[in-house]
Amino acid sequence: MRLLLHIFLGVFILSIQTGFGQTNKTLKIKAGDIINEIETEIITWRHHLHQYPELSNREYKTSEFIAGKLREFGLEVKTGIAHTGVVGILKGGKPGPVIALRADMDALPVTERVEIPWKSLEKAEYNGQVTGVMHACGHDIHMAVLLGTANVLSGMKQDLGGTIKFIFQPAEEGAPAGEEGGAELMVREGVLNDPDAEAIFGLHVNSQLKTGMISYKPGEIMAAVNSFRIIVHGKQTHGSTPWTGIDPVVTSAQIINALQTVVSRQSDLTTGPAVVSVGAIHGGIRSNIIPEQVEMIGTIRTLDKAMREKILEDVRRTVIKVAESQGATAEITIDKGYPVTYNDPDLTGRMLSSLQEAVGKENTIIRKPMTGAEDFAYYQQKIPGMFFFLGGMPEGAKQENAPPHHTPSFYVDDSCIKNGIKAFCYLVLDYEMKFR
C-alpha cells in the first residue's frame, strides 16, 4: 500500500511539473514573439537614452523617460528613490514569488568619439571641469533591456505568477563628492521591500564579449573596491636648492613605487587577485619651485574579505612610513567602497539553464572573476542575487580591437538588447518552477 502511495504521489508531482513545463514553454514562445515585434522600438529607446546621457544623481530626464514608459505598460510606478531612482511593479494574475530585476542609469564624464547618428553631444560639469557626457559603460543598454523586459512581461500579465520589481538605479558609478547614492541608498530606502523581493537578477553588457554570448560565475564575480586620497606635505623651496626644503614630489614617487609592493610582496596572491593603482597625481605650478604638497588619488580592488582588510591596512602603513622616511608627512583617507559582487551559488546553479536556453548552451560560458566592481553587491547582501555579463561586441569584430569600457570609443551593438530581454524573461518565467 505504501509503495502504491509513493508511486501515485510521484506520478502526480511529475504530471504537475510536466504541465507547468508545457505552460512555461508556451509563455517563452509568446515572450519571443513579443520581443520580435517590439525590438525596433526598444532600439530607438536605447538610441534616445544614449544620445541624452546624465551623470550620477543627475538622471532627471532619464528617470522621467523611464517612468513614462513604465506607466504606458500599465505598471505601478514609484519615483524619487535614492534621488532619481525609479521602480516599476508588475503584479501577475496568479500568486507567486516577488522577483527583482535591476538596471543602472548613470553615464560617465567621457567625451564620445564614436561617429553614430545618436552620438552624445551632452556636456556637464564634473569635479569643477566642463566635460562631455557619455554612456561609456553600456548603462543605456541595461535600461533598454529592462524596459523591454517590462514591456514584454506586462503583455503576459495574466499568465504570470507573482510580482516583478523593475529597479532603475542611479549613481552606480558613484555619487558626486559629498552626496550619497547608488544601490546602497536604494536598499536603505527600502527598494527591496513592500513587497519584499526574495531574489534579484542583474546584467552588465561587455564590449569584449561577442554578441549572442553570456558569461557568468558562481560566487565572487566582481571585486570589492575602495578609493583612496593621499596628501603628502613637504616644505616648499627653490628647485635649485632642494636640500633647503622637503620634496613632496619625490616622496610621492617613492610612495607610488612602494604601493606596488603591497600586492606583489605583502599579499598572499593564492587567495585571490588584488590591485592597487594610483590614477592621478597633482602638485606644483612651476619648473623651479618644489611645492608644499602633492595630492594623489587611486583605487584598491580585492576579491577576499580578509585580504581586503589586510591590504587596506598595508596601504595606510606604507604611505605614512615612506613619507616619514623622507622627512615629510602624509594623510590618507580610504572610502567605504563597494563590497564583493557575490553570486549566490544555489541561485546561480538552478537558474543557469535559463541563460543557456536564452542564448544557447554553447554560448553560455563560465568566466574568471574580474577586478572591476559593481554596487549590485549591496542587493546581494540582503537577498540572493545573480549577476551576469551580456555580450555586446559586434559580429565580425575582434576582441583585441574592441574598445574597453569607460573610454571615448566604447561601443556595443544594438543586437545584444534582444538577448538580454530574453535572458531576463526566462529567468522570471523559470524562477517559480525551480524554487517552489
Short mmCIF file of C-alpha atoms in Angstrom, two decimals, residues 6-287:
data_model
loop_
_atom_site.label_atom_id
_atom_site.label_comp_id
_atom_site.label_asym_id
_atom_site.label_seq_id
_atom_site.Cartn_x
_atom_site.Cartn_y
_atom_site.Cartn_z
CA HIS A 6 4.62 6.67 -3.31
CA ILE A 7 4.05 5.76 -6.95
CA PHE A 8 0.81 7.75 -7.04
CA LEU A 9 2.46 10.81 -5.46
CA GLY A 10 5.39 10.56 -7.85
CA VAL A 11 3.13 10.40 -10.88
CA PHE A 12 1.01 13.29 -9.50
CA ILE A 13 4.03 15.54 -8.92
CA LEU A 14 5.51 14.65 -12.30
CA SER A 15 2.23 15.48 -14.02
CA ILE A 16 2.12 18.87 -12.29
CA GLN A 17 5.74 19.62 -13.25
CA THR A 18 5.13 18.45 -16.83
CA GLY A 19 2.04 20.63 -17.09
CA PHE A 20 3.92 23.61 -15.66
CA GLY A 21 6.79 22.96 -18.05
CA GLN A 22 4.46 22.93 -21.04
CA THR A 23 2.82 26.16 -19.85
CA ASN A 24 6.24 27.71 -19.32
CA LYS A 25 7.34 26.71 -22.81
CA THR A 26 4.22 28.33 -24.24
CA LEU A 27 4.93 31.52 -22.30
CA LYS A 28 8.51 31.61 -23.57
CA ILE A 29 7.32 31.28 -27.14
CA LYS A 30 4.88 34.13 -26.51
CA ALA A 31 7.67 36.23 -24.97
CA GLY A 32 9.85 35.60 -28.01
CA ASP A 33 7.09 36.69 -30.36
CA ILE A 34 6.56 39.93 -28.41
CA ILE A 35 10.30 40.63 -28.36
CA ASN A 36 10.47 40.26 -32.14
CA GLU A 37 7.50 42.63 -32.56
CA ILE A 38 8.90 45.43 -30.38
CA GLU A 39 12.67 45.05 -30.96
CA THR A 40 12.89 48.01 -33.33
CA GLU A 41 11.07 50.26 -30.88
CA ILE A 42 13.30 49.19 -28.00
CA ILE A 43 16.37 50.03 -30.06
CA THR A 44 15.02 53.56 -30.58
CA TRP A 45 14.72 53.85 -26.79
CA ARG A 46 18.36 52.81 -26.46
CA HIS A 47 19.42 55.42 -29.02
CA HIS A 48 17.49 58.14 -27.18
CA LEU A 49 19.00 57.21 -23.82
CA HIS A 50 22.48 57.08 -25.35
CA GLN A 51 22.12 60.46 -27.05
CA TYR A 52 20.99 62.22 -23.87
CA PRO A 53 23.07 60.78 -21.01
CA GLU A 54 23.21 62.22 -17.49
CA LEU A 55 25.78 61.92 -14.72
CA SER A 56 25.30 60.17 -11.37
CA ASN A 57 22.48 61.55 -9.17
CA ARG A 58 21.56 63.89 -12.03
CA GLU A 59 19.48 61.43 -14.10
CA TYR A 60 16.41 63.69 -14.12
CA LYS A 61 15.33 63.39 -17.77
CA THR A 62 16.40 59.75 -17.86
CA SER A 63 14.20 58.79 -14.91
CA GLU A 64 11.31 60.82 -16.35
CA PHE A 65 11.61 58.93 -19.64
CA ILE A 66 11.71 55.57 -17.87
CA ALA A 67 8.80 56.32 -15.55
CA GLY A 68 6.72 57.42 -18.53
CA LYS A 69 7.37 54.15 -20.37
CA LEU A 70 6.58 52.04 -17.31
CA ARG A 71 3.25 53.84 -16.89
CA GLU A 72 2.49 53.19 -20.56
CA PHE A 73 2.97 49.48 -19.83
CA GLY A 74 0.42 49.69 -17.01
CA LEU A 75 2.86 49.22 -14.13
CA GLU A 76 2.65 50.77 -10.69
CA VAL A 77 5.48 53.31 -10.64
CA LYS A 78 7.48 54.76 -7.76
CA THR A 79 9.93 57.62 -8.33
CA GLY A 80 12.41 59.68 -6.33
CA ILE A 81 14.07 56.69 -4.67
CA ALA A 82 17.71 57.48 -3.83
CA HIS A 83 17.24 60.86 -5.57
CA THR A 84 16.33 59.81 -9.13
CA GLY A 85 15.66 56.08 -8.90
CA VAL A 86 12.54 54.55 -10.47
CA VAL A 87 10.78 51.29 -9.63
CA GLY A 88 8.04 49.66 -11.69
CA ILE A 89 5.91 46.96 -10.07
CA LEU A 90 4.13 44.35 -12.17
CA LYS A 91 1.67 42.10 -10.34
CA GLY A 92 0.94 38.87 -12.16
CA GLY A 93 -2.50 37.31 -12.49
CA LYS A 94 -1.50 34.37 -10.28
CA PRO A 95 0.10 34.08 -6.83
CA GLY A 96 3.84 33.56 -6.68
CA PRO A 97 7.22 34.95 -5.60
CA VAL A 98 8.46 38.53 -5.71
CA ILE A 99 11.48 38.86 -8.00
CA ALA A 100 13.58 41.97 -8.65
CA LEU A 101 15.41 42.93 -11.86
CA ARG A 102 17.85 45.84 -11.89
CA ALA A 103 19.41 48.25 -14.41
CA ASP A 104 21.65 51.26 -13.74
CA MET A 105 21.02 54.66 -15.34
CA ASP A 106 24.03 56.96 -14.96
CA ALA A 107 26.61 57.95 -17.56
CA LEU A 108 30.26 58.96 -17.28
CA PRO A 109 32.27 62.20 -17.71
CA VAL A 110 33.68 61.00 -21.06
CA THR A 111 33.56 62.81 -24.42
CA GLU A 112 32.30 60.40 -27.09
CA ARG A 113 34.38 59.73 -30.22
CA VAL A 114 32.12 57.12 -31.84
CA GLU A 115 30.61 58.56 -35.03
CA ILE A 116 27.00 57.35 -34.90
CA PRO A 117 23.78 59.28 -35.67
CA TRP A 118 22.82 59.09 -31.99
CA LYS A 119 26.19 60.20 -30.65
CA SER A 120 26.12 62.07 -27.36
CA LEU A 121 26.92 65.78 -27.58
CA GLU A 122 25.91 66.46 -23.97
CA LYS A 123 28.19 68.38 -21.62
CA ALA A 124 28.20 68.83 -17.86
CA GLU A 125 30.41 69.98 -15.03
CA TYR A 126 32.31 67.28 -13.18
CA ASN A 127 34.82 67.99 -10.39
CA GLY A 128 34.88 71.65 -11.41
CA GLN A 129 35.59 70.94 -15.07
CA VAL A 130 33.33 71.02 -18.11
CA THR A 131 33.32 67.62 -19.80
CA GLY A 132 31.44 65.57 -22.32
CA VAL A 133 28.96 63.02 -21.01
CA MET A 134 28.69 59.52 -22.46
CA HIS A 135 27.19 56.12 -21.72
CA ALA A 136 30.70 54.69 -21.88
CA CYS A 137 29.83 51.66 -19.78
CA GLY A 138 26.65 50.48 -21.51
CA HIS A 139 24.04 51.60 -19.00
CA ASP A 140 21.89 52.70 -21.93
CA ILE A 141 21.79 49.03 -22.98
CA HIS A 142 20.88 47.97 -19.44
CA MET A 143 17.95 50.40 -19.34
CA ALA A 144 16.72 49.35 -22.78
CA VAL A 145 16.88 45.68 -21.78
CA LEU A 146 14.93 46.25 -18.56
CA LEU A 147 12.36 48.48 -20.26
CA GLY A 148 11.93 45.87 -22.97
CA THR A 149 11.52 43.14 -20.34
CA ALA A 150 8.87 45.19 -18.54
CA ASN A 151 7.05 45.74 -21.84
CA VAL A 152 7.12 42.02 -22.74
CA LEU A 153 6.04 40.74 -19.34
CA SER A 154 3.30 43.34 -18.96
CA GLY A 155 1.80 41.87 -22.14
CA MET A 156 1.67 38.48 -20.38
CA LYS A 157 0.46 39.80 -17.03
CA GLN A 158 -2.48 37.43 -16.52
CA ASP A 159 -0.28 34.37 -17.14
CA LEU A 160 2.44 35.39 -14.69
CA GLY A 161 2.76 34.07 -11.16
CA GLY A 162 3.92 36.52 -8.52
CA THR A 163 5.30 40.05 -8.75
CA ILE A 164 8.25 41.56 -10.61
CA LYS A 165 10.02 44.70 -9.41
CA PHE A 166 11.87 46.58 -12.17
CA ILE A 167 14.57 48.63 -10.43
CA PHE A 168 16.19 51.51 -12.34
CA GLN A 169 19.07 52.68 -10.19
CA PRO A 170 21.02 55.96 -10.29
CA ALA A 171 24.69 56.53 -9.44
CA GLU A 172 26.18 53.08 -9.98
CA GLU A 173 29.39 54.83 -11.00
CA GLY A 174 29.45 56.55 -7.61
CA ALA A 175 27.67 59.56 -6.16
CA PRO A 176 29.27 63.02 -6.52
CA ALA A 177 31.56 64.15 -3.70
CA GLY A 178 29.59 64.92 -0.55
CA GLU A 179 26.49 63.03 -1.74
CA GLU A 180 25.04 59.58 -1.15
CA GLY A 181 23.57 57.45 -3.88
CA GLY A 182 23.54 54.20 -5.77
CA ALA A 183 22.46 50.73 -4.69
CA GLU A 184 23.38 51.23 -1.04
CA LEU A 185 21.00 54.17 -0.72
CA MET A 186 18.32 52.37 -2.77
CA VAL A 187 18.46 49.44 -0.32
CA ARG A 188 18.40 51.75 2.69
CA GLU A 189 15.31 53.49 1.31
CA GLY A 190 13.52 50.15 1.02
CA VAL A 191 13.68 49.33 -2.69
CA LEU A 192 13.65 45.59 -1.92
CA ASN A 193 10.62 45.87 0.37
CA ASP A 194 6.89 46.48 0.03
CA PRO A 195 6.57 43.92 -1.46
CA ASP A 196 9.66 42.05 -0.23
CA ALA A 197 11.76 40.60 -3.04
CA GLU A 198 13.25 37.16 -2.44
CA ALA A 199 15.79 37.17 -5.29
CA ILE A 200 17.35 39.71 -7.65
CA PHE A 201 18.94 39.46 -11.10
CA GLY A 202 21.17 41.93 -12.92
CA LEU A 203 23.33 42.06 -16.02
CA HIS A 204 26.17 44.08 -17.48
CA VAL A 205 26.92 44.38 -21.18
CA ASN A 206 30.52 43.56 -22.17
CA SER A 207 32.11 45.23 -25.20
CA GLN A 208 34.73 42.48 -25.48
CA LEU A 209 32.34 39.51 -25.37
CA LYS A 210 30.69 38.51 -28.65
CA THR A 211 27.04 39.43 -29.16
CA GLY A 212 24.97 36.31 -28.62
CA MET A 213 27.03 35.14 -25.66
CA ILE A 214 26.57 35.30 -21.89
CA SER A 215 29.26 34.77 -19.25
CA TYR A 216 28.67 34.01 -15.58
CA LYS A 217 30.37 32.75 -12.42
CA PRO A 218 29.03 31.39 -9.12
CA GLY A 219 30.45 33.06 -6.00
CA GLU A 220 32.78 36.04 -6.32
CA ILE A 221 32.38 37.50 -9.81
CA MET A 222 33.47 41.13 -9.31
CA ALA A 223 35.85 42.77 -6.86
CA ALA A 224 35.34 44.93 -3.83
CA VAL A 225 36.54 48.47 -4.48
CA ASN A 226 37.95 51.24 -2.30
CA SER A 227 39.13 54.65 -3.45
CA PHE A 228 41.91 56.47 -1.61
CA ARG A 229 43.19 60.03 -1.40
CA ILE A 230 46.72 60.86 -0.25
CA ILE A 231 48.10 64.30 0.58
CA VAL A 232 51.87 64.47 1.00
CA HIS A 233 53.07 67.51 2.96
CA GLY A 234 56.60 68.78 2.39
CA LYS A 235 58.38 72.11 2.67
CA GLN A 236 58.32 74.46 -0.31
CA THR A 237 61.62 75.73 -1.62
CA HIS A 238 63.50 76.79 -4.75
CA GLY A 239 64.05 73.99 -7.26
CA SER A 240 67.78 74.82 -7.42
CA THR A 241 68.28 74.11 -3.69
CA PRO A 242 66.17 71.05 -2.80
CA TRP A 243 68.16 70.47 0.43
CA THR A 244 66.56 73.59 1.90
CA GLY A 245 63.10 72.07 1.74
CA ILE A 246 61.30 68.72 1.83
CA ASP A 247 60.30 67.47 -1.60
CA PRO A 248 56.74 66.03 -1.67
CA VAL A 249 57.09 65.21 -5.40
CA VAL A 250 59.98 62.79 -4.91
CA THR A 251 58.30 61.46 -1.77
CA SER A 252 55.12 60.84 -3.76
CA ALA A 253 57.10 58.96 -6.42
CA GLN A 254 58.55 56.70 -3.73
CA ILE A 255 55.09 56.16 -2.23
CA ILE A 256 53.72 55.14 -5.65
CA ASN A 257 56.52 52.62 -6.13
CA ALA A 258 56.16 51.27 -2.60
CA LEU A 259 52.41 50.82 -3.01
CA GLN A 260 53.07 48.33 -5.80
CA THR A 261 54.78 46.04 -3.28
CA VAL A 262 51.61 45.85 -1.18
CA VAL A 263 50.21 43.37 -3.67
CA SER A 264 53.39 41.88 -5.18
CA ARG A 265 55.30 41.33 -1.92
CA GLN A 266 52.89 41.62 1.04
CA SER A 267 49.75 39.80 -0.13
CA ASP A 268 49.05 36.08 -0.46
CA LEU A 269 48.03 36.00 -4.12
CA THR A 270 47.00 32.35 -3.87
CA THR A 271 43.93 33.67 -2.01
CA GLY A 272 42.80 35.83 -4.91
CA PRO A 273 43.85 38.66 -7.23
CA ALA A 274 44.21 42.23 -6.00
CA VAL A 275 45.12 45.61 -7.47
CA VAL A 276 46.43 48.89 -6.04
CA SER A 277 46.61 51.69 -8.62
CA VAL A 278 47.31 55.41 -8.42
CA GLY A 279 45.11 57.10 -11.00
CA ALA A 280 46.06 60.76 -10.67
CA ILE A 281 48.76 62.93 -9.08
CA HIS A 282 48.72 66.70 -8.78
CA GLY A 283 51.32 69.07 -7.36
CA GLY A 284 53.39 72.10 -8.21
CA ILE A 285 52.98 75.05 -10.54
CA ARG A 286 56.47 75.94 -11.88
CA SER A 287 59.51 74.06 -13.07
#
